[in-house]
């Protein structure tokens, strides 16, 4: 009987163990899958089984699993460390078992909590401590300690030097929360976040609190901004010497970057947008890419040269820059008045005479005025001073003798010199509006450039002048020739003159009121459409207002270059007489030069062009269009190296000087909207006695289509203040 009871008791223990194992494994599986309980019985069973709290730890790795597996085997060497706990909970050795359920349900990271929770019942009920024994025996201390760091995120190793880490932390905070305080433009803020984020926000202008070579180069370029016609005050420099804390170093870092952006942007596109000046200017936009600026300048061997590269690369711009330095006397000398006195002359040593150097108390002031830094207090009128005077005379349109006479003293002291500097500065600014590549590479960088104030047109190829001629440009005011860059696509021989609406409605229709036969006597054809609008044209011929050739570069201003039957105006020095279009003195030569550039195998000559003259239009299309740049250069350097000035016929210089002196900083870079030209023709009642052909259409093609045979051009960029747009023709 006792044996049966013993066997039964053993069987009961086996059943209890199996049941406990089943319930424990079920509970563990439910926790892993995070499934909801729906049965009251299951909830009761779950509540009765002690369970450790969940831990927010990363998924176990292979090393973690290996540690748990080996931890289930008791290490005799470590048993003394667990002696206090075993004294209370451990029974006879033959009762100790390692149960699979205990191993599966005891998380390594929560071992201390489970031990405490399951050991306390063992103290009050020693006879029922067997489950607790297994928990206690199989829960290792070492894995719990080793797994604890896994509950914290692992930080990636930083590439920032330890000395720069505090500055990097401040940069990260400033860029994340205060970037708009330093950078007004969204694309610049985005570039800053990307650039500094990629380098763990390490500073680029300092290392260990000292300026880097790149920073020194950028600072040097910003200090020398005046040499490129810019204002150094527009690019403030932070005081790195006074920046001794992470906060101030981070602040100086971002301020220098902001000034670098401002310089690059204005060096490339100008301090003012061309739309600020007038509605009859249209050049292609070429803004900087802040990402490219950061990458280029910070990785360049010479950061100053890299930043300087955003200035115009054209030869004419660089020549103006050199002349600006001469006008300033090789520098920005202080405002000093040179007193009257005797003529000063330097005589170099010759074969029969020694060098003659005179002294005068005015020479130190002259040295300062002309920017001669060496021997600033020297009273001798030596070779260096004489050469500086000679250069000044050359720039001031005086005879370059190097002799300081009364005329030279007066020129040095006169405001005229300052006015010339302003004119040069405005011309340098307008060069920033032009495309960086004036020509087309596939044609040897060929292009046409027309200078309105000089009334000249030049054809350039491979950096050399190929051909030049005189031109007549638009009258000042509403008929001023617009400034633009477009591409010449074709030439029309024997063109029809489609009279522009501005001339039709402002000049010819009022003339019809006085003389109904005036158009007929001029050889003009009048057509009236069914909607009442009128169109006036002149057929091809020798008397055509456009002459024998028209040069077409479609643009929204409806201007073009053309021949003229009236050649007498080309003999005048000032030739602003047209309605906006440009008359060319030698159109047959001009046509042959362009055609030989566009189609060199065709061997066009002026004679071949003239052989096409007749009564029918002939279009000669260019396989590759040739760029046409209409410019306004009131100051330029001629082929002999002399600085030339021209009359500000349209007042562009005066307008720009006023804008820069009274403008509002970065607001000048904004685009100003101007109303677009209208090609519509209002209905008109013709005077009695006027004969008009009926073309049968409702209105016919608009003027742009009649002129260039192309769709109406797209609208200009939208900006702020709308102004009335003018249409220019003939």
Short mmCIF file of N, CA, C and O in Angstrom, two decimals, residues 82 85 106 110-121 132 135-141 144:
data_model
loop_
_atom_site.label_atom_id
_atom_site.label_comp_id
_atom_site.label_asym_id
_atom_site.label_seq_id
_atom_site.Cartn_x
_atom_site.Cartn_y
_atom_site.Cartn_z
N UNK A 82 26.70 32.27 -4.13
CA UNK A 82 25.25 32.18 -4.02
C UNK A 82 24.84 31.48 -2.72
O UNK A 82 23.70 31.11 -2.56
N UNK A 85 21.65 32.58 -0.49
CA UNK A 85 20.35 32.28 -1.08
C UNK A 85 20.05 30.80 -1.00
O UNK A 85 18.95 30.39 -0.68
N UNK A 106 12.65 32.21 -17.63
CA UNK A 106 13.45 33.09 -16.77
C UNK A 106 14.32 33.99 -17.64
O UNK A 106 15.37 33.59 -18.12
N UNK A 110 15.98 40.05 -16.23
CA UNK A 110 15.09 40.27 -15.10
C UNK A 110 15.35 39.26 -13.97
O UNK A 110 14.53 39.06 -13.11
N UNK A 111 16.50 38.59 -13.98
CA UNK A 111 16.78 37.54 -13.00
C UNK A 111 16.65 38.01 -11.57
O UNK A 111 16.06 37.34 -10.76
N UNK A 112 17.16 39.17 -11.18
CA UNK A 112 17.04 39.57 -9.77
C UNK A 112 15.60 39.67 -9.33
O UNK A 112 15.24 39.28 -8.24
N UNK A 113 14.70 40.23 -10.19
CA UNK A 113 13.30 40.38 -9.79
C UNK A 113 12.63 39.03 -9.61
O UNK A 113 11.87 38.81 -8.69
N UNK A 114 12.88 38.07 -10.49
CA UNK A 114 12.21 36.77 -10.40
C UNK A 114 12.70 36.00 -9.20
O UNK A 114 11.97 35.27 -8.57
N UNK A 115 13.98 36.16 -8.88
CA UNK A 115 14.50 35.47 -7.71
C UNK A 115 13.83 35.96 -6.44
O UNK A 115 13.41 35.19 -5.59
N UNK A 116 13.68 37.24 -6.32
CA UNK A 116 13.06 37.80 -5.12
C UNK A 116 11.62 37.37 -5.01
O UNK A 116 11.13 36.99 -3.96
N UNK A 117 10.92 37.41 -6.11
CA UNK A 117 9.49 37.08 -6.08
C UNK A 117 9.25 35.63 -5.74
O UNK A 117 8.24 35.29 -5.14
N UNK A 118 10.15 34.72 -6.10
CA UNK A 118 9.90 33.30 -5.91
C UNK A 118 10.62 32.72 -4.71
O UNK A 118 10.41 31.61 -4.32
N UNK A 119 11.48 33.45 -4.10
CA UNK A 119 12.21 32.96 -2.94
C UNK A 119 11.44 33.25 -1.66
O UNK A 119 11.50 32.50 -0.70
N UNK A 120 10.71 34.33 -1.61
CA UNK A 120 9.96 34.68 -0.40
C UNK A 120 8.94 33.61 -0.04
O UNK A 120 8.86 33.22 1.12
N UNK A 121 8.13 33.06 -0.94
CA UNK A 121 7.24 31.96 -0.56
C UNK A 121 8.01 30.77 -0.04
O UNK A 121 7.55 30.05 0.82
N UNK A 132 10.62 26.90 -6.71
CA UNK A 132 11.55 27.99 -6.44
C UNK A 132 12.98 27.52 -6.49
O UNK A 132 13.87 28.23 -6.89
N UNK A 135 14.13 27.59 -10.05
CA UNK A 135 14.35 28.96 -10.50
C UNK A 135 15.66 29.49 -9.96
O UNK A 135 16.44 30.12 -10.66
N UNK A 136 15.83 29.26 -8.67
CA UNK A 136 17.02 29.79 -8.04
C UNK A 136 18.27 29.13 -8.57
O UNK A 136 19.27 29.77 -8.84
N UNK A 137 18.18 27.86 -8.78
CA UNK A 137 19.37 27.13 -9.20
C UNK A 137 19.76 27.43 -10.63
O UNK A 137 20.91 27.32 -10.99
N UNK A 138 18.78 27.77 -11.44
CA UNK A 138 19.07 27.91 -12.88
C UNK A 138 19.16 29.35 -13.34
O UNK A 138 19.29 29.61 -14.50
N UNK A 139 19.04 30.33 -12.46
CA UNK A 139 19.10 31.74 -12.86
C UNK A 139 20.50 32.28 -12.60
O UNK A 139 20.86 32.49 -11.45
N UNK A 140 21.32 32.47 -13.62
CA UNK A 140 22.70 32.90 -13.40
C UNK A 140 22.77 34.39 -13.14
O UNK A 140 22.01 35.17 -13.67
N UNK A 141 23.72 34.80 -12.36
CA UNK A 141 23.92 36.22 -12.08
C UNK A 141 24.72 36.89 -13.18
O UNK A 141 24.46 38.00 -13.56
N UNK A 144 22.83 38.21 -16.35
CA UNK A 144 22.00 39.39 -16.07
C UNK A 144 22.83 40.64 -16.11
O UNK A 144 22.44 41.66 -16.64
#
